Amino acid sequence: MSDRLHPRPAAATDPAISRRKLLEFFSASPILASGAVGALATLLESGASGALAQSYDVLRQAPVMNGDLIAAPAQALNVFDFEMVAKKELPPAHYGYLASGVDGDETLKANRDGFEHIRIRARRLIDVRKIDTSVKIFGETWASPIALAPVSSQGAFHPDAELAVARAARVKGHPMILSTVGSSAIEDVIKERGAPVWFMLYPTDDWAVTEALVKRAEKAGAPAIVLTVDRQGGRNTETLFRERRTDTRTCTDCHTPGFKNEVSRKPMFDGIDVDRVTNLYGTGMTWDYVRRLRGIVKGKLVLKGIVTKEDAKTALDHGVDALIVSNHGGRAEESLQSTIGVLPEVVAAVNGRVPVLIDGGFRRGTDVLKALALGATAVCVGRPYVWGLAAFGQPGVEAVLNILQREFETIMRQAGATKIAEITAASVDRA
């Protein structure tokens, strides 16, 4: 993001000046001896951020900020710091789309509140200097259990859209799932990611379109098709509608009414006849639809949106290869059920036969550990990385992923876990 949008004092933008002012402050302090100041100078000049974080936490993030909003990704203390910048940068309707839950947003809030009922048990006197955060899913080793969830229409948040996200995922080593109605084609996303991505399928109500989408994704190299099953009942996105009221732009300048016109802007539908399609979500889907889809998917089939043990068991009966516990980030229904709250019953129903992933409200590394301790194989984050995208593009996404990974590694050490397998039910207490 340009300095024109976020002007900052020259002193705050120059790390050398910041270091010098910090040293001048400590040199004048009667508390620190000159030797301590000298040692501090060596650390500051060497850029040893790891040493600073470990030994001099009070000095981390020392540069002065100009106002309440961060002006660069490096200033962020946590992922929430990106949200307000994203809100400032985005048109009200676009921010409202990203922020909205359904009805009064109570389920969206429940996703976050659910983590407060799980406590982490800290362990001591374990050598945790070296930890391994890798997990294996479908025979592929992921460097981190933190994956990027599918988020639609990312061109509404940044011109580089999913391509910037894919590049960030490549740099930081995180897996990615692409939405059917993303702003970028899967072939381009895989190229920028430098590795295959999963494809989240909105099935539509025309089987021919479903088949075409699956074939294209698999031809591009997607190892898994992720069928979203939580959007069939419709939804009342009040927060979006409220924000849209304050948007003075003319929406029809970009959006033409009608399904065909809307999907014509989505590259995954290029070359596909959508004349008979009336909606994305396949409102007549039943378990027979899953069986039929299983018959054409050559790779792995994943169901996203499972939140009960009954549906988890039925999914296994239909040959599903993995589940994602999800309520669409609080955007599917106003059930007041948090995904972290229902995770244990889904895990118990699956009983280790397939991987169980989860999304919904993940904002901290501690959230990730709690989900893994309750049996999740991996977690998916959505809004936080889009906040980073909207605020600063690819560097913002990278910073969000870096913060989440750093927090996760920190709490792993506090829990005495040196690898993912050591994060177990014994790592947490449920209030």
XYZ file of C-alpha atoms in Angstrom:
431
model
C 0.000 0.000 0.000
C 1.418 3.361 -0.962
C 2.687 6.015 1.436
C 0.198 8.343 -0.250
C -2.624 6.404 1.391
C -0.854 5.975 4.705
C 1.687 8.788 5.253
C 4.118 8.164 8.081
C 6.803 10.251 9.780
C 10.228 9.689 8.249
C 11.659 8.543 11.565
C 9.110 5.755 11.851
C 9.925 4.375 8.404
C 13.700 4.142 8.992
C 14.696 1.162 11.167
C 18.150 2.647 11.770
C 16.671 5.839 13.196
C 14.282 3.844 15.384
C 17.173 1.758 16.728
C 19.285 4.869 17.395
C 16.496 6.611 19.309
C 15.901 3.481 21.339
C 19.562 3.219 22.256
C 19.675 6.914 23.209
C 16.737 6.322 25.550
C 18.383 3.353 27.286
C 21.761 5.068 27.435
C 20.165 7.805 29.544
C 18.551 5.272 31.853
C 20.166 4.926 35.314
C 18.856 1.366 35.486
C 20.906 -0.139 32.661
C 24.676 -0.443 32.892
C 26.769 0.554 29.898
C 27.588 -3.095 29.221
C 23.896 -3.933 28.952
C 23.393 -1.055 26.548
C 26.292 -2.313 24.449
C 24.838 -5.803 24.305
C 21.473 -4.367 23.357
C 23.117 -2.333 20.586
C 24.691 -5.478 19.161
C 21.334 -7.222 19.081
C 19.567 -4.278 17.492
C 22.192 -3.753 14.803
C 22.328 -7.456 13.942
C 18.568 -7.566 13.379
C 18.331 -10.640 15.612
C 14.556 -10.571 15.879
C 14.426 -14.068 17.356
C 16.770 -13.092 20.166
C 14.856 -9.879 20.774
C 11.550 -11.687 20.978
C 12.977 -14.179 23.444
C 15.028 -11.897 25.684
C 13.699 -8.395 25.181
C 9.981 -8.782 24.489
C 9.318 -5.264 25.746
C 11.237 -3.880 22.759
C 9.400 -5.794 20.061
C 7.253 -3.597 17.781
C 9.091 -0.501 19.102
C 8.560 1.817 16.064
C 6.044 4.571 16.734
C 2.738 4.384 14.889
C 1.061 7.350 13.230
C -2.522 6.975 14.415
C -4.521 3.934 15.464
C -4.199 1.965 12.226
C -1.110 0.018 11.258
C 0.620 1.470 8.205
C 2.669 -1.604 7.324
C 2.229 -5.361 7.872
C 5.254 -5.493 10.183
C 3.498 -3.226 12.685
C 0.734 -5.743 13.371
C 0.706 -7.364 16.790
C -2.054 -9.808 15.870
C -4.386 -10.563 12.975
C -7.079 -8.230 14.310
C -4.840 -5.265 13.477
C -5.532 -5.891 9.791
C -9.318 -5.775 10.050
C -9.683 -2.056 10.666
C -7.275 -1.237 7.841
C -9.304 -3.503 5.558
C -12.494 -1.722 6.601
C -10.934 1.647 5.822
C -9.690 0.543 2.411
C -12.789 -1.318 1.195
C -16.079 0.082 -0.076
C -18.792 -0.408 2.575
C -20.649 -3.105 0.611
C -17.478 -5.106 0.041
C -16.501 -4.913 3.692
C -20.055 -5.788 4.690
C -19.951 -8.896 2.503
C -16.773 -10.025 4.226
C -17.894 -9.175 7.753
C -21.465 -10.421 7.627
C -22.868 -13.429 9.404
C -26.608 -14.114 9.272
C -29.486 -12.522 11.172
C -27.889 -10.917 14.245
C -24.444 -12.468 13.627
C -24.867 -14.569 16.781
C -23.440 -17.744 15.240
C -20.506 -15.757 13.897
C -19.885 -14.588 17.472
C -20.437 -18.095 18.830
C -17.560 -19.357 16.684
C -15.206 -17.026 18.537
C -16.800 -17.481 21.947
C -16.476 -21.247 21.675
C -12.722 -21.069 22.155
C -13.177 -19.404 25.545
C -14.590 -22.637 26.956
C -11.400 -24.592 26.249
C -8.342 -24.156 28.436
C -4.809 -25.185 27.516
C -2.787 -27.225 29.997
C 0.760 -25.859 30.157
C 3.581 -28.357 30.663
C 7.053 -27.668 32.042
C 10.644 -28.923 31.768
C 10.335 -30.277 28.246
C 12.961 -29.394 25.649
C 10.879 -27.533 23.061
C 13.647 -25.673 21.263
C 12.916 -27.657 18.105
C 9.346 -28.307 17.056
C 7.763 -29.820 13.954
C 4.386 -28.462 12.824
C 4.007 -30.673 9.748
C 0.959 -32.840 9.109
C 0.221 -35.417 6.418
C -3.125 -35.416 4.608
C -3.893 -37.649 1.617
C -0.234 -38.658 1.471
C 0.957 -35.051 1.151
C 2.996 -33.414 3.889
C 1.902 -29.912 4.832
C 4.436 -27.739 6.637
C 1.668 -26.366 8.842
C -1.825 -27.489 9.882
C -3.081 -23.983 9.022
C -4.742 -23.925 5.582
C -6.334 -21.059 3.666
C -10.096 -21.537 3.446
C -12.018 -20.752 0.251
C -13.302 -17.172 0.150
C -15.374 -16.008 -2.802
C -14.814 -13.003 -5.043
C -11.447 -11.931 -3.706
C -11.163 -9.377 -6.490
C -13.563 -7.333 -4.379
C -10.831 -7.017 -1.764
C -7.675 -6.521 -3.842
C -6.906 -6.364 -7.592
C -4.511 -9.330 -7.361
C -7.216 -11.406 -5.648
C -6.451 -15.117 -5.186
C -3.179 -14.817 -7.087
C -1.700 -12.681 -4.306
C -3.009 -15.192 -1.764
C -1.495 -18.089 -3.705
C 1.889 -16.377 -3.801
C 1.737 -15.740 -0.064
C 0.768 -19.357 0.562
C 3.763 -20.426 -1.504
C 6.162 -18.193 0.432
C 4.862 -19.262 3.852
C 4.218 -22.927 2.978
C 0.473 -23.164 3.647
C -2.091 -25.184 1.654
C -4.987 -23.428 -0.066
C -8.566 -24.111 -1.145
C -10.010 -22.143 -4.097
C -13.702 -21.202 -4.343
C -15.810 -21.911 -7.433
C -16.705 -18.226 -7.518
C -13.221 -16.933 -6.946
C -11.926 -14.085 -9.061
C -9.072 -16.184 -10.474
C -8.917 -19.362 -12.529
C -7.618 -22.508 -10.885
C -4.877 -22.919 -13.483
C -3.473 -19.492 -12.630
C -3.801 -20.045 -8.887
C -1.925 -23.357 -9.051
C 0.805 -21.689 -11.120
C 1.249 -18.914 -8.528
C 1.001 -21.346 -5.618
C 3.625 -23.596 -7.219
C 1.646 -26.623 -6.037
C -1.863 -28.063 -6.372
C -4.752 -26.473 -4.500
C -8.037 -28.035 -3.437
C -11.172 -26.892 -5.273
C -14.301 -25.940 -3.333
C -17.360 -26.799 -5.412
C -20.609 -24.897 -5.479
C -22.579 -27.543 -7.383
C -25.274 -25.365 -9.067
C -28.596 -26.948 -9.988
C -27.409 -28.160 -13.401
C -25.498 -31.459 -13.311
C -23.775 -30.691 -16.622
C -22.241 -27.581 -15.059
C -21.177 -29.561 -11.990
C -19.430 -32.127 -14.175
C -17.678 -29.431 -16.181
C -16.385 -27.713 -13.043
C -15.086 -30.973 -11.566
C -13.374 -31.998 -14.790
C -11.685 -28.624 -15.168
C -10.444 -28.579 -11.574
C -9.076 -32.117 -11.755
C -7.446 -31.496 -15.139
C -5.688 -28.482 -13.613
C -4.303 -30.717 -10.857
C -6.668 -30.266 -7.906
C -6.224 -33.383 -5.735
C -9.478 -32.838 -3.832
C -12.975 -31.598 -4.651
C -14.616 -29.960 -1.637
C -18.410 -29.983 -1.906
C -20.039 -27.232 0.155
C -23.266 -28.529 1.700
C -24.181 -25.760 4.152
C -25.687 -23.150 1.814
C -28.991 -24.779 0.816
C -31.352 -23.042 3.211
C -30.770 -19.449 2.190
C -29.511 -16.761 4.573
C -30.279 -13.283 5.858
C -27.017 -11.323 5.787
C -28.135 -8.278 7.749
C -24.672 -6.839 8.311
C -24.048 -6.815 4.557
C -27.393 -5.136 3.914
C -26.714 -2.526 6.573
C -23.267 -1.682 5.211
C -24.631 -1.561 1.677
C -26.997 1.238 2.723
C -23.980 3.472 3.343
C -22.318 2.676 0.001
C -22.827 5.612 -2.352
C -21.495 3.826 -5.438
C -23.805 2.552 -8.169
C -23.555 -1.225 -7.787
C -24.890 -1.934 -11.280
C -21.774 -0.320 -12.717
C -20.037 -3.606 -11.886
C -22.870 -6.018 -11.093
C -25.510 -6.897 -13.678
C -28.636 -8.575 -12.252
C -29.167 -12.253 -13.017
C -27.211 -15.407 -12.314
C -25.787 -15.738 -15.817
C -24.446 -12.205 -15.747
C -22.983 -12.665 -12.286
C -21.064 -15.885 -13.039
C -19.869 -14.507 -16.350
C -17.428 -12.505 -14.216
C -16.092 -15.690 -12.571
C -13.362 -17.385 -14.624
C -14.202 -20.921 -13.487
C -17.390 -20.685 -15.587
C -15.591 -19.646 -18.775
C -16.768 -21.795 -21.653
C -19.536 -23.461 -19.615
C -23.185 -23.102 -20.638
C -25.017 -21.780 -17.561
C -28.323 -20.959 -19.281
C -30.204 -23.548 -17.225
C -28.630 -22.655 -13.880
C -30.734 -20.693 -11.392
C -28.482 -20.869 -8.294
C -25.030 -21.909 -7.174
C -25.973 -24.052 -4.240
C -27.966 -26.944 -5.638
C -30.930 -26.523 -3.318
C -32.261 -29.978 -4.127
C -29.106 -31.814 -3.048
C -29.532 -35.037 -1.071
C -27.199 -37.870 -0.158
C -27.956 -39.340 -3.588
C -26.234 -36.280 -5.026
C -23.122 -37.057 -2.965
C -23.178 -40.629 -4.251
C -23.481 -39.382 -7.825
C -20.635 -36.909 -7.317
C -18.497 -39.645 -5.798
C -18.950 -41.481 -9.085
C -17.296 -38.755 -11.165
C -14.643 -37.395 -8.785
C -11.389 -39.202 -9.576
C -9.444 -37.810 -6.650
C -10.495 -37.139 -3.089
C -14.017 -36.002 -2.211
C -14.432 -33.760 0.832
C -17.678 -32.487 2.360
C -17.569 -28.990 3.845
C -20.314 -27.981 6.251
C -20.778 -31.106 8.393
C -21.637 -30.231 12.012
C -23.335 -33.345 13.461
C -22.332 -36.927 14.182
C -25.302 -38.216 12.183
C -24.185 -36.490 8.990
C -20.562 -37.444 9.614
C -21.460 -41.137 9.749
C -23.655 -40.885 6.650
C -20.849 -39.135 4.770
C -18.532 -42.062 5.436
C -21.192 -44.446 4.146
C -21.097 -42.514 0.881
C -17.350 -42.841 0.369
C -16.301 -39.353 1.390
C -12.556 -39.035 1.983
C -12.529 -36.143 4.498
C -14.813 -33.694 6.276
C -14.584 -30.004 7.062
C -16.558 -29.014 10.146
C -17.952 -25.657 9.074
C -20.885 -23.284 9.325
C -19.492 -21.099 6.551
C -17.762 -18.821 9.034
C -21.069 -18.124 10.775
C -22.637 -17.311 7.401
C -24.725 -20.459 6.894
C -27.371 -20.475 9.619
C -28.168 -18.811 12.936
C -27.869 -22.026 14.950
C -25.717 -20.548 17.764
C -23.549 -23.665 17.454
C -19.819 -22.978 17.274
C -17.757 -25.216 15.052
C -15.206 -25.830 17.831
C -18.137 -26.872 20.033
C -19.430 -29.523 17.646
C -15.988 -30.745 16.576
C -15.707 -33.487 19.246
C -18.914 -35.254 18.194
C -17.873 -35.268 14.539
C -14.406 -36.564 15.431
C -15.927 -39.301 17.584
C -18.285 -40.350 14.788
C -15.453 -40.532 12.260
C -13.227 -42.430 14.726
C -10.019 -41.815 12.783
C -11.231 -43.224 9.471
C -10.826 -39.949 7.515
C -9.227 -36.556 8.200
C -11.420 -33.965 9.900
C -10.644 -30.311 9.181
C -12.413 -27.325 10.705
C -13.000 -23.632 10.060
C -14.926 -20.869 11.800
C -13.551 -18.114 14.000
C -9.867 -19.047 14.028
C -7.901 -15.930 14.925
C -5.106 -17.099 17.256
C -2.458 -19.784 17.385
C -4.079 -20.950 20.611
C -7.293 -21.586 18.638
C -5.366 -23.881 16.319
C -3.911 -25.914 19.162
C -7.335 -26.286 20.795
C -8.832 -27.679 17.591
C -5.990 -30.147 17.097
C -6.285 -31.249 20.720
C -9.982 -31.981 20.144
C -9.174 -34.184 17.173
C -8.972 -31.946 14.110
C -6.353 -32.856 11.526
C -5.957 -29.263 10.341
C -7.736 -25.900 10.485
C -8.792 -23.460 7.776
C -8.709 -19.678 8.204
C -10.691 -17.291 6.036
C -11.406 -13.720 7.093
C -7.980 -12.985 8.675
C -5.988 -13.544 5.513
C -8.542 -11.551 3.502
C -8.129 -8.677 5.967
C -4.423 -8.853 5.193
C -5.126 -9.005 1.458
C -7.443 -5.992 1.536
C -5.038 -3.990 3.682
C -1.681 -4.671 2.023
C -2.003 -7.265 -0.730
C 0.365 -10.231 -0.725
C 2.577 -8.839 2.089
C -0.508 -8.546 4.266
C -1.470 -12.169 3.665
C 2.087 -13.268 4.421
C 2.070 -11.288 7.653
C -1.216 -12.828 8.800
C 0.085 -16.328 8.131
C 3.347 -15.512 9.883
C 1.526 -14.255 12.987
C -0.757 -17.288 13.197
C 2.126 -19.702 12.702
C 4.302 -17.893 15.245
C 1.522 -17.898 17.825
C 0.841 -21.567 17.171
C 4.479 -22.526 17.609
C 4.655 -20.490 20.814
C 1.675 -22.227 22.403
C 2.959 -25.620 21.248
C 6.074 -24.980 23.298
C 4.051 -23.886 26.311
C 1.962 -27.058 26.015
C 5.114 -29.169 25.833
C 4.418 -30.434 22.319
C 7.340 -30.811 19.931
C 5.229 -32.254 17.095
C 1.586 -32.339 16.098
C 1.070 -35.906 17.362
C 1.888 -34.695 20.885
C -1.104 -32.325 20.840
C -3.765 -34.563 22.345
C -6.917 -34.426 24.447
C -4.631 -34.214 27.453
C -3.411 -30.825 26.164
C -6.702 -29.112 27.043
C -9.516 -28.943 29.574
C -13.081 -28.135 28.541
C -14.851 -25.755 30.883
